[in-house]
JSON list of C-alpha atoms in Angstrom, two decimals:
[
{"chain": "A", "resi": 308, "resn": "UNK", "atom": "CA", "xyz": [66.97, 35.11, -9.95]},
{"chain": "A", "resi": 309, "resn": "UNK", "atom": "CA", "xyz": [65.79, 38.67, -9.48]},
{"chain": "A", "resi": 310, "resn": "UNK", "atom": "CA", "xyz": [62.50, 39.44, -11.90]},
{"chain": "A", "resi": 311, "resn": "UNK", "atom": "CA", "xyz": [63.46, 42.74, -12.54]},
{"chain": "A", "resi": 312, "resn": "UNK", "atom": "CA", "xyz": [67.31, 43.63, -14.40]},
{"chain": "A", "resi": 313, "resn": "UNK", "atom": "CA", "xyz": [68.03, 46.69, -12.91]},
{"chain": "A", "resi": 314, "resn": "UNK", "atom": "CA", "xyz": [71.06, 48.12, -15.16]},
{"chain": "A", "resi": 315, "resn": "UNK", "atom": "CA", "xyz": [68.27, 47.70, -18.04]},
{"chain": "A", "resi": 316, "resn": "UNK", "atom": "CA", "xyz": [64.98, 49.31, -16.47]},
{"chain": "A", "resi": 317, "resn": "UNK", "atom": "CA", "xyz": [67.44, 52.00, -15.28]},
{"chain": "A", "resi": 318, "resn": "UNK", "atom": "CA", "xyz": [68.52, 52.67, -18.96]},
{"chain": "A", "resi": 319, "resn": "UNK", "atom": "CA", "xyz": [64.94, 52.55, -20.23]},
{"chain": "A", "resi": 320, "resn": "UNK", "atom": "CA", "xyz": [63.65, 54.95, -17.41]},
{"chain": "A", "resi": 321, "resn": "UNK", "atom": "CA", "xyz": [66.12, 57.35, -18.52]},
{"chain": "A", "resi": 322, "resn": "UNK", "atom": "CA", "xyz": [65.84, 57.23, -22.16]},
{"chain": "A", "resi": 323, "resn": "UNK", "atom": "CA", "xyz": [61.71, 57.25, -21.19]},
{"chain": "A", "resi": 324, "resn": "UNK", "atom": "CA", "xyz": [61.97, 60.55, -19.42]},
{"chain": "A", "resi": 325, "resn": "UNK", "atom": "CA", "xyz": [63.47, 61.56, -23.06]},
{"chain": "A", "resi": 326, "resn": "UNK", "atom": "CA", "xyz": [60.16, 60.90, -24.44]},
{"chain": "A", "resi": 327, "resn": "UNK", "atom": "CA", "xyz": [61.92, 57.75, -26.39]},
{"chain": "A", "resi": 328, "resn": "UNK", "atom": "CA", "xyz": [58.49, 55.79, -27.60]},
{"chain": "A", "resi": 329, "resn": "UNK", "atom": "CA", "xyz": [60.56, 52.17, -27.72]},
{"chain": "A", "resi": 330, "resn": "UNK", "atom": "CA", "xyz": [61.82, 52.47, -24.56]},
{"chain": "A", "resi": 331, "resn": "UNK", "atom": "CA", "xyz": [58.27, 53.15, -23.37]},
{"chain": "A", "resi": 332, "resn": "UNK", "atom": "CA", "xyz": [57.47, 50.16, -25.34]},
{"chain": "A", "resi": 333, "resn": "UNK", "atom": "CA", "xyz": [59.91, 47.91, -23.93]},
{"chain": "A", "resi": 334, "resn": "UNK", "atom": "CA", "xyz": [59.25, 48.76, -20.33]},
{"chain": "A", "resi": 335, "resn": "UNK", "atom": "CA", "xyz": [55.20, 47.83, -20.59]},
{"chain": "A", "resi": 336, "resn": "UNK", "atom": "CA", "xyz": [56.15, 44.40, -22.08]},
{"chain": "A", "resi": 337, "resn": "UNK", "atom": "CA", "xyz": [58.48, 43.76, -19.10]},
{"chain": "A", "resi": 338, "resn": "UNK", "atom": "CA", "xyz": [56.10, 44.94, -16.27]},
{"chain": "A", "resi": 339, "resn": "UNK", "atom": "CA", "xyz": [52.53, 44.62, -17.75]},
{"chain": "A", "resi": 340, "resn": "UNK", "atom": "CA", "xyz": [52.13, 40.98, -16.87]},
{"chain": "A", "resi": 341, "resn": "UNK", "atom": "CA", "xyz": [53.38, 41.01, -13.25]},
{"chain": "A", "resi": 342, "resn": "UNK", "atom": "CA", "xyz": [52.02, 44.35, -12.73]},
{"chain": "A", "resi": 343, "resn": "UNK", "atom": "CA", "xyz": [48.46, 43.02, -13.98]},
{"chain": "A", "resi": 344, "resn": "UNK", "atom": "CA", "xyz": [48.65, 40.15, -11.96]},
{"chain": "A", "resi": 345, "resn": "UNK", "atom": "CA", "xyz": [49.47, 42.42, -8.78]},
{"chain": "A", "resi": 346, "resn": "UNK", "atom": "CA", "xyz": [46.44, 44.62, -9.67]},
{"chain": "A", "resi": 347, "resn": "UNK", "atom": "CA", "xyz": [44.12, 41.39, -9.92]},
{"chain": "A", "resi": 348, "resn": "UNK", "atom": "CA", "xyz": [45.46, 39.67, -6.35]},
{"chain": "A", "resi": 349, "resn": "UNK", "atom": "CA", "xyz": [44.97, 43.22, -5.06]},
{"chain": "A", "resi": 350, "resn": "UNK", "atom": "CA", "xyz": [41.46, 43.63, -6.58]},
{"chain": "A", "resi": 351, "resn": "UNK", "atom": "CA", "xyz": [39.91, 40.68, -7.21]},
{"chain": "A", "resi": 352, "resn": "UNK", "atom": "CA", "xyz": [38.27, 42.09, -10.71]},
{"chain": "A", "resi": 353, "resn": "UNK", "atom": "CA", "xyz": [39.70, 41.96, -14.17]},
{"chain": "A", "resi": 354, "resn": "UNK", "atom": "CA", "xyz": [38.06, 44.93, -15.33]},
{"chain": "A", "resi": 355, "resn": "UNK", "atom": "CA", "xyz": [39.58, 46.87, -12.06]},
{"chain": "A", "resi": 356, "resn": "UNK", "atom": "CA", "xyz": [43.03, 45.63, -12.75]},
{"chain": "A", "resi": 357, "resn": "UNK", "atom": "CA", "xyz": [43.03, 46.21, -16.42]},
{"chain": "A", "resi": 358, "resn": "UNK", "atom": "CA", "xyz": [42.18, 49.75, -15.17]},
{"chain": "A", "resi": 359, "resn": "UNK", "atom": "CA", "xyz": [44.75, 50.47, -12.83]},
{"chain": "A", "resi": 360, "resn": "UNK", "atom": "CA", "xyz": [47.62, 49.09, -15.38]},
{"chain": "A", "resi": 361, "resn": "UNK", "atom": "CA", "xyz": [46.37, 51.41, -17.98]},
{"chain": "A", "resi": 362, "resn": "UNK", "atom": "CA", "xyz": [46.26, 54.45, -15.26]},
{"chain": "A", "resi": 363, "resn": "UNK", "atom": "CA", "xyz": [49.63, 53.13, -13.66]},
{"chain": "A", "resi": 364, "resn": "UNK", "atom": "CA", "xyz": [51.46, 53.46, -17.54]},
{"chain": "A", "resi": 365, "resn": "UNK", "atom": "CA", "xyz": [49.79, 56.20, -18.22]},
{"chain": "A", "resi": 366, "resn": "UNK", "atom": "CA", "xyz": [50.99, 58.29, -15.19]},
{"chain": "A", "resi": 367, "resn": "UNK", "atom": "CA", "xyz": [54.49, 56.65, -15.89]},
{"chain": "A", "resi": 368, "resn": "UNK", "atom": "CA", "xyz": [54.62, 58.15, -18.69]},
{"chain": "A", "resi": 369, "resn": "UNK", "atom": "CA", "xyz": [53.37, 61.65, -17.21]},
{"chain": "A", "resi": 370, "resn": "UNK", "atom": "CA", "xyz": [56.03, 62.29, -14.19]},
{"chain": "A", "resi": 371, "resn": "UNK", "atom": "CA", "xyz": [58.68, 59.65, -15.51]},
{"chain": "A", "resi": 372, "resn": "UNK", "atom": "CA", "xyz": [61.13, 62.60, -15.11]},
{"chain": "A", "resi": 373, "resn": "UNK", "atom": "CA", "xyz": [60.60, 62.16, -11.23]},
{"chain": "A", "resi": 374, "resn": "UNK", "atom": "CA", "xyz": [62.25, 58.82, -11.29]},
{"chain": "A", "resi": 375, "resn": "UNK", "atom": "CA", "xyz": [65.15, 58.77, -9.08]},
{"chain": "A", "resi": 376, "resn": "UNK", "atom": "CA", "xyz": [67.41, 55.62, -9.06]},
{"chain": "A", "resi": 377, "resn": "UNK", "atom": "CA", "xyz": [68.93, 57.15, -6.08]},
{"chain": "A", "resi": 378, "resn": "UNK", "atom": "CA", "xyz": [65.15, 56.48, -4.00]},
{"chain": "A", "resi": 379, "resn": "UNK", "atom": "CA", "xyz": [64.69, 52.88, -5.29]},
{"chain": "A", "resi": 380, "resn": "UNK", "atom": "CA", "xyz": [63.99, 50.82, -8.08]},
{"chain": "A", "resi": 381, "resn": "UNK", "atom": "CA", "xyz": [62.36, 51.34, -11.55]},
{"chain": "A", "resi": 382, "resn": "UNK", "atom": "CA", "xyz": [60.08, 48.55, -10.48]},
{"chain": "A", "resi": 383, "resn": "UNK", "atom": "CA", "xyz": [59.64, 50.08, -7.05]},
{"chain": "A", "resi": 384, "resn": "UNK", "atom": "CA", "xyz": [58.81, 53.21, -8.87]},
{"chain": "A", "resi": 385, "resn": "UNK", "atom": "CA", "xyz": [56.35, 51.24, -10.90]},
{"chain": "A", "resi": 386, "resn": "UNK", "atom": "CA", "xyz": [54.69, 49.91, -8.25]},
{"chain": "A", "resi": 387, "resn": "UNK", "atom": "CA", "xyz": [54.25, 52.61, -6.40]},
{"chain": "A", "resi": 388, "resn": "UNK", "atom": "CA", "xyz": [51.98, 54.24, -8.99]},
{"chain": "A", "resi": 389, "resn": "UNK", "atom": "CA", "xyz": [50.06, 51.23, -9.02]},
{"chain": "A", "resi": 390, "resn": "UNK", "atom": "CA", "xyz": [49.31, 51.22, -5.33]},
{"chain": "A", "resi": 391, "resn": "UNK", "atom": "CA", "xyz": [48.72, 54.76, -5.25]},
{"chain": "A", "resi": 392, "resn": "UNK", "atom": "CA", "xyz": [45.72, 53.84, -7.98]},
{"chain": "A", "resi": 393, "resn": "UNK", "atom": "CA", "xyz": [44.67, 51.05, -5.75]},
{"chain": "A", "resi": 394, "resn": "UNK", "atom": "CA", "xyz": [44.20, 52.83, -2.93]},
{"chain": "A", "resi": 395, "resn": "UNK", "atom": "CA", "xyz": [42.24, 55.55, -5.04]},
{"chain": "A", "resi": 396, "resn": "UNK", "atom": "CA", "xyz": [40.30, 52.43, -6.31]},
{"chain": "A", "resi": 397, "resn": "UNK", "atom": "CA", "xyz": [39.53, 51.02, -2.80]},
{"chain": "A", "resi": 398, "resn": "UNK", "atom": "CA", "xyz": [38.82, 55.12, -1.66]},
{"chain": "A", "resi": 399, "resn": "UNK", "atom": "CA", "xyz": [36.45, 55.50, -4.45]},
{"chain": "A", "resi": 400, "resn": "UNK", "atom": "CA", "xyz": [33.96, 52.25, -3.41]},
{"chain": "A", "resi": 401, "resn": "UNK", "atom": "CA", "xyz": [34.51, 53.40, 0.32]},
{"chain": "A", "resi": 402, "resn": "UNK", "atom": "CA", "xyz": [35.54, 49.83, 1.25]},
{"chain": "A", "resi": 403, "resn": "UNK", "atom": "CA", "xyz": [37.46, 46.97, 0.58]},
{"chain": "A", "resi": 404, "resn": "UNK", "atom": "CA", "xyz": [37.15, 44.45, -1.90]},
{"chain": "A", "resi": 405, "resn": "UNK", "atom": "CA", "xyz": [34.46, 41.74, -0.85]},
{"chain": "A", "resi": 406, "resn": "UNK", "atom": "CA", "xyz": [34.58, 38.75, -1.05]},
{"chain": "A", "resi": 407, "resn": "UNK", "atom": "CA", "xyz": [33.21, 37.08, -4.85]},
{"chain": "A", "resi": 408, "resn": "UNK", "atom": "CA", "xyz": [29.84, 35.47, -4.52]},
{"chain": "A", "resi": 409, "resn": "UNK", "atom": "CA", "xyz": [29.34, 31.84, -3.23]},
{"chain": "A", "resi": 410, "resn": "UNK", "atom": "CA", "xyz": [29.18, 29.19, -6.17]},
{"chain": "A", "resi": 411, "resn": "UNK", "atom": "CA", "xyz": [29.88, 32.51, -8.66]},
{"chain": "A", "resi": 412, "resn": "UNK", "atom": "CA", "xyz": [30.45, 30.58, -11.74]},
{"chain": "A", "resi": 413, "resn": "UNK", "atom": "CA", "xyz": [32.40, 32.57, -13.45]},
{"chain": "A", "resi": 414, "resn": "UNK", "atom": "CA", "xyz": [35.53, 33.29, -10.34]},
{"chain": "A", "resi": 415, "resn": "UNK", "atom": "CA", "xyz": [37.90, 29.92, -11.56]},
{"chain": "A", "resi": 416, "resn": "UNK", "atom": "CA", "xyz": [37.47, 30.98, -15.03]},
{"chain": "A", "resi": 417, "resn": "UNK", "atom": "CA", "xyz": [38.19, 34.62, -14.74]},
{"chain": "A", "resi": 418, "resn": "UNK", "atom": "CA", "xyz": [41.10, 33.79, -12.92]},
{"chain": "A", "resi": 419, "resn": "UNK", "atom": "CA", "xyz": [42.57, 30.95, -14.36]},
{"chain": "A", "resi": 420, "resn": "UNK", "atom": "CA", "xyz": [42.27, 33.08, -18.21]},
{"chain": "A", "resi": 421, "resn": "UNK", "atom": "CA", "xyz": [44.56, 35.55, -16.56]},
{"chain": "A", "resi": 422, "resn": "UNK", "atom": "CA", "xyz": [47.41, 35.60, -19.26]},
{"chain": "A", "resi": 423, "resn": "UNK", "atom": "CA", "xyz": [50.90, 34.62, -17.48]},
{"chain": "A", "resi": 424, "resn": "UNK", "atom": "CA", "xyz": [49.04, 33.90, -14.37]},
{"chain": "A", "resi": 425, "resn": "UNK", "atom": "CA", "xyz": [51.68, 32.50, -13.10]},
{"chain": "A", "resi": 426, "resn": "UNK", "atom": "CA", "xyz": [55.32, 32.80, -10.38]},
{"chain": "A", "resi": 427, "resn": "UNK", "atom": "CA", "xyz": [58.02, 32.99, -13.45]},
{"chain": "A", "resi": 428, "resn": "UNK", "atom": "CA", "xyz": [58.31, 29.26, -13.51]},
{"chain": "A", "resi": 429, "resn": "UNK", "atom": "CA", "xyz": [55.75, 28.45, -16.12]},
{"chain": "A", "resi": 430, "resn": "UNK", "atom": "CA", "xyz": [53.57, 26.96, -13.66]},
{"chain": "A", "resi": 431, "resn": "UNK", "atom": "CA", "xyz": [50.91, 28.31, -11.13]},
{"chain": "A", "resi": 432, "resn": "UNK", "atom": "CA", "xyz": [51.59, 29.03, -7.57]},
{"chain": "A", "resi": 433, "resn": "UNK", "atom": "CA", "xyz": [49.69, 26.72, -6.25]},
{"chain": "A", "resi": 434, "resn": "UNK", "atom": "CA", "xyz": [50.67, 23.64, -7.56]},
{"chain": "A", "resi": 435, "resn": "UNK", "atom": "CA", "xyz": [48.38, 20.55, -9.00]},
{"chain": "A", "resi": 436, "resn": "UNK", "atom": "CA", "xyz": [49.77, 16.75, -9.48]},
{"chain": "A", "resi": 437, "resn": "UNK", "atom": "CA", "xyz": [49.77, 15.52, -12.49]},
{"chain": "A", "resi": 438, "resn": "UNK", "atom": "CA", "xyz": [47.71, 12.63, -11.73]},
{"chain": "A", "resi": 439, "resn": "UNK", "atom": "CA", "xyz": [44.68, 13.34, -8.94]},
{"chain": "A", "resi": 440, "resn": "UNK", "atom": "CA", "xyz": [41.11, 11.87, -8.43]},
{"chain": "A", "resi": 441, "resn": "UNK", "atom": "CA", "xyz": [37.70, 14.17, -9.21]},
{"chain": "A", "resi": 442, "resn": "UNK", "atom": "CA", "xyz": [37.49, 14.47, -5.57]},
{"chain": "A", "resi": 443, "resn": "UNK", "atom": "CA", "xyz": [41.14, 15.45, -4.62]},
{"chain": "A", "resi": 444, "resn": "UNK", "atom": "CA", "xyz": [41.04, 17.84, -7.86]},
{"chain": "A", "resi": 445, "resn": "UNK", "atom": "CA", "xyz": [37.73, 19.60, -6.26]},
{"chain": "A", "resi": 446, "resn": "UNK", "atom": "CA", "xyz": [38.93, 19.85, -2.90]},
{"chain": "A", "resi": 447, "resn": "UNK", "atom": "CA", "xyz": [42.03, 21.45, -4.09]},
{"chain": "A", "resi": 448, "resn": "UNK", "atom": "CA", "xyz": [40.04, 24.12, -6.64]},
{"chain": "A", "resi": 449, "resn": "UNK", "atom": "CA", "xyz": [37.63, 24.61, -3.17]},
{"chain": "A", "resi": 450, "resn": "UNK", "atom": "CA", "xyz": [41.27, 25.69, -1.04]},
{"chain": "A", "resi": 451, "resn": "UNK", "atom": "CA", "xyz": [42.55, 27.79, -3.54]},
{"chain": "A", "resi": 452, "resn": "UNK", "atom": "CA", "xyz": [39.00, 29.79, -3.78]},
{"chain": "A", "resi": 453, "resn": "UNK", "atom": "CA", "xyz": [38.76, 30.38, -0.27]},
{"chain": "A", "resi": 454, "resn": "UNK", "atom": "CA", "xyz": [42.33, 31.24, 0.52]},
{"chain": "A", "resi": 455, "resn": "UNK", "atom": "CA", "xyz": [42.18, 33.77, -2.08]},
{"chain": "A", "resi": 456, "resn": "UNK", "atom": "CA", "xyz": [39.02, 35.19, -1.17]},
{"chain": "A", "resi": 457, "resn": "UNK", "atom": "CA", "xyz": [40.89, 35.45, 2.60]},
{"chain": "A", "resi": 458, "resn": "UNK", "atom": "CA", "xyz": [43.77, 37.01, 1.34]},
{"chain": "A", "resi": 459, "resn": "UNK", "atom": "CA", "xyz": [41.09, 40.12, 0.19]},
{"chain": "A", "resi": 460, "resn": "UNK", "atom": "CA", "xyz": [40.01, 40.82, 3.71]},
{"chain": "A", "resi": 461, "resn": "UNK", "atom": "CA", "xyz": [43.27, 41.07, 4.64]},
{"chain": "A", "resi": 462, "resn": "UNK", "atom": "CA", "xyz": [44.35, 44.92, 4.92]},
{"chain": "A", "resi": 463, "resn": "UNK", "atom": "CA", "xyz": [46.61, 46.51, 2.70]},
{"chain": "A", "resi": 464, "resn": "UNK", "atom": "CA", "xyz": [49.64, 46.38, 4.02]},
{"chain": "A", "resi": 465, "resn": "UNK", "atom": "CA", "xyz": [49.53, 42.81, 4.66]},
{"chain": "A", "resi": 466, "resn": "UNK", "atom": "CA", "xyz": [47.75, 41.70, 1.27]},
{"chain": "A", "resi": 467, "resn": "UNK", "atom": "CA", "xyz": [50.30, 43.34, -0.75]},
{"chain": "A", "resi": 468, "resn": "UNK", "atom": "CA", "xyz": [53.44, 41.27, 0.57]},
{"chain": "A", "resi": 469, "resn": "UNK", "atom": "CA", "xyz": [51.16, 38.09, 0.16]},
{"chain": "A", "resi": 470, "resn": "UNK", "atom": "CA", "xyz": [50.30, 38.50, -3.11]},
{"chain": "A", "resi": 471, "resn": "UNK", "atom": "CA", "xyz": [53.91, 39.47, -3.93]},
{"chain": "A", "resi": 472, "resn": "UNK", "atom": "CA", "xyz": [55.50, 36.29, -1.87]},
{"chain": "A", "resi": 473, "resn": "UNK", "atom": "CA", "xyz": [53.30, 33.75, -2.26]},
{"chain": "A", "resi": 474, "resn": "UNK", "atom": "CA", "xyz": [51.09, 34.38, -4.78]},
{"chain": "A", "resi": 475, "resn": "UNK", "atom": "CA", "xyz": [53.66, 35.34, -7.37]},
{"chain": "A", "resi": 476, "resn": "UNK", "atom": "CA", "xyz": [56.62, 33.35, -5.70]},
{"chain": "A", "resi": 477, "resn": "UNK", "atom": "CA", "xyz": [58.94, 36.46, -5.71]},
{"chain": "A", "resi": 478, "resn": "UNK", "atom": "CA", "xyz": [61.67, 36.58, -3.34]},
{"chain": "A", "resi": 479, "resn": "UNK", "atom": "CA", "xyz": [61.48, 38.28, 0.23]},
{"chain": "A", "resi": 480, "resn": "UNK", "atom": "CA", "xyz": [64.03, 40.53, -1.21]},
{"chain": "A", "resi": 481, "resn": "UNK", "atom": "CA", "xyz": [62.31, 41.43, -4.64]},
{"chain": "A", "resi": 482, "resn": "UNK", "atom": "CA", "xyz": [58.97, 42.09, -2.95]},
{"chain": "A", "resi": 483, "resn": "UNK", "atom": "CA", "xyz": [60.88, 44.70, -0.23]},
{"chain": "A", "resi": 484, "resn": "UNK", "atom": "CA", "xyz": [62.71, 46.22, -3.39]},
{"chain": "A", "resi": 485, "resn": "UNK", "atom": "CA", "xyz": [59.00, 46.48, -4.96]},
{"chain": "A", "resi": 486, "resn": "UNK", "atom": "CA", "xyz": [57.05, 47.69, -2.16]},
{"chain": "A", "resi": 487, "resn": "UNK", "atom": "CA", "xyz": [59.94, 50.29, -0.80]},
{"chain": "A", "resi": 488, "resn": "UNK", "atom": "CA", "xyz": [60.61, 48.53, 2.67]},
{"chain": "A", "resi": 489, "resn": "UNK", "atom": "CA", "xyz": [62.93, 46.62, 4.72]},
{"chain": "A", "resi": 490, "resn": "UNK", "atom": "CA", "xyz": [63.35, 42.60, 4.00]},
{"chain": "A", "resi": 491, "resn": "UNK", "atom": "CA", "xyz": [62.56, 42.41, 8.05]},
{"chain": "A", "resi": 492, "resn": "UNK", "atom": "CA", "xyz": [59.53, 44.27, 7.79]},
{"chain": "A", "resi": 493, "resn": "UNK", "atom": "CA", "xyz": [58.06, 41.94, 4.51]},
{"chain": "A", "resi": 494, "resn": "UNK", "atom": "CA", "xyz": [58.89, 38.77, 7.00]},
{"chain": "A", "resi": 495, "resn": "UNK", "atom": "CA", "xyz": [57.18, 40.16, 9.58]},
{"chain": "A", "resi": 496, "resn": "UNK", "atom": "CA", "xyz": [54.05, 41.09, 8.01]},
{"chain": "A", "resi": 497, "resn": "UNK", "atom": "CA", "xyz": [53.77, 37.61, 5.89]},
{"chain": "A", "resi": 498, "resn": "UNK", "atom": "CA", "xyz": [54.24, 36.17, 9.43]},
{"chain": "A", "resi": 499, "resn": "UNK", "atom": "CA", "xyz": [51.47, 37.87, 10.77]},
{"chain": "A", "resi": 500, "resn": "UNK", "atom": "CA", "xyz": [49.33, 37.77, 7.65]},
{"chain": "A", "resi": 501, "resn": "UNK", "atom": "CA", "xyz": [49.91, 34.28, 7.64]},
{"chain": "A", "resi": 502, "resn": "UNK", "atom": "CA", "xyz": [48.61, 33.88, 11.28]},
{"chain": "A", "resi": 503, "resn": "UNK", "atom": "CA", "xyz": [45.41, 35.97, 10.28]},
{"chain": "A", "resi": 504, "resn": "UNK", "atom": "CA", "xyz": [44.93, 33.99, 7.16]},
{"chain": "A", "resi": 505, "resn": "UNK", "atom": "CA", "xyz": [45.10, 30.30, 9.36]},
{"chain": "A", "resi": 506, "resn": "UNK", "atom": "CA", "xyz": [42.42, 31.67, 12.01]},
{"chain": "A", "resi": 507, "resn": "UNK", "atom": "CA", "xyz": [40.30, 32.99, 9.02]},
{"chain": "A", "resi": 508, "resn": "UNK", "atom": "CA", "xyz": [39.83, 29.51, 7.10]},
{"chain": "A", "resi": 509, "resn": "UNK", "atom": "CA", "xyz": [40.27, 27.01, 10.24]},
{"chain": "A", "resi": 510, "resn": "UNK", "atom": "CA", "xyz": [36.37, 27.07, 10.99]},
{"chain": "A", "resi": 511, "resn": "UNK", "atom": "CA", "xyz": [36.38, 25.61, 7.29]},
{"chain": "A", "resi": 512, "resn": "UNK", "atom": "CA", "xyz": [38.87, 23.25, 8.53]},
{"chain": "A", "resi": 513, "resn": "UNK", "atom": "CA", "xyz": [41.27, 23.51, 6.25]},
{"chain": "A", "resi": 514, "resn": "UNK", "atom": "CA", "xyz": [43.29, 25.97, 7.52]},
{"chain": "A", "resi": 515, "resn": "UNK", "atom": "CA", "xyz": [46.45, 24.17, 7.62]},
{"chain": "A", "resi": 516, "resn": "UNK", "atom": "CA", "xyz": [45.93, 22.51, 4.08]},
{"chain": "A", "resi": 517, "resn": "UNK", "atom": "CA", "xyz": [45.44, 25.86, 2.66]},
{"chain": "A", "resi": 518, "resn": "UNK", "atom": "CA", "xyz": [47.98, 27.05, 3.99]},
{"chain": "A", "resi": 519, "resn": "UNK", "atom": "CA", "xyz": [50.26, 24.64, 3.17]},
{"chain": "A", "resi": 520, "resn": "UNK", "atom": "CA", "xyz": [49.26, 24.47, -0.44]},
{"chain": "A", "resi": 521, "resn": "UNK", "atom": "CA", "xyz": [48.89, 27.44, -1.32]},
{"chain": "A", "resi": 522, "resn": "UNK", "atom": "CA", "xyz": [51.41, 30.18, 0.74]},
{"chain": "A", "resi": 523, "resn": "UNK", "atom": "CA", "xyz": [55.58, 29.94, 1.63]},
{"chain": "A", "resi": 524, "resn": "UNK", "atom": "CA", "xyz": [57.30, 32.64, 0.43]},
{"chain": "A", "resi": 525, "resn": "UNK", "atom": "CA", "xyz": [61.26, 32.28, -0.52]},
{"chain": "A", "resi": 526, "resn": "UNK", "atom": "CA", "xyz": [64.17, 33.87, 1.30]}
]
């Protein structure tokens, strides 16, 4: 099931443009989560992806006029803004995000108090048994750490339909409709990020498991 009900956004991007403070209203509570959660896989830093949100509304609400359902989706729309702030973001520091500090104590908090932090399903991505030794439990927090810190070297335009697809379990469909783009051209880039992202963690030799665990986008 599609994440975003177009006949609805449409309707609240139009009365929006009207100046309409509920629809406004309406719209953040639909998109702020995912959108936030986007901005975080993208950026690696609360504080950076609480930032681009707030900029991303904020310019919504500046040039919602220029919405055109004709171009795309409100959620494509929506997303567009965001990456255009990214990219600003990334512009700004002169570099990509690097990776978080060995043994940084804080990186499985931050992350795991990400409200909704989750694929729509009311459960994480990467999924945990319900029953697992210390050890298997460690191992497990170890391959999530390092595939996401892999997925940030990755470059843009193969990061974004990662996090979308398998990161946030949306659809190969919903993530072209997000990030303006053909369905073929999402599959081929996971393909190929996927590639990058198995020679990246094999010398930790877990390639595979990671891998396996933690990525697999759905038709």
């Amino acid at each position: 099931m599609a994440d975003i009900p177009e006949p609805r956004d449409i309707e609240l991007m139009r009365r929006l443009s009207s100046g309409d403070e509920d629809a406004f209203l309406e719209f953040y509570r639909r998109h702020q989560g995912g959108l936030y959660r986007f901005a975080l896989h993208m950026s690696a830093r609360p504080e950076s992806a609480a930032d681009v949100v707030q900029e991303t509304f904020l310019t919504l609400i500046r040039h919602s006029a220029k919405f055109d359902q004709e171009k795309g989706s409100p959620g494509a729309f929506l997303y567009g803004i965001a990456r255009n702030h990214l990219r600003k973001l990334h512009e700004k520091e002169s570099r990509y995000v690097q990776l978080l500090e060995e043994g940084e104590s804080s990186r499985s908090s931050d992350w795991n108090a990400v409200p909704g932090h989750s694929n729509g399903k009311g459960h994480s991505p990467v999924n945990l048994p319900k029953a697992e030794t210390v050890l298997e439990g460690l191992e497990r927090t170890e391959i999530e750490d390092l595939l996401r810190d892999a997925v940030l070297t990755l470059p843009e335009h193969y990061r974004e339909p990662v996090t979308l697809c398998d990161l946030e379990g949306k659809s190969y469909i919903e993530a072209a409709a997000l990030l303006a783009c053909p369905v073929g051209t999402v599959r081929s880039r996971l393909n190929r990020a996927r590639s990058i992202l198995l020679e990246k963690l094999r010398p930790a030799r877990i390639g595979s498991k990671a891998l396996g665990a933690g990525l697999g986008g759905r038709e």
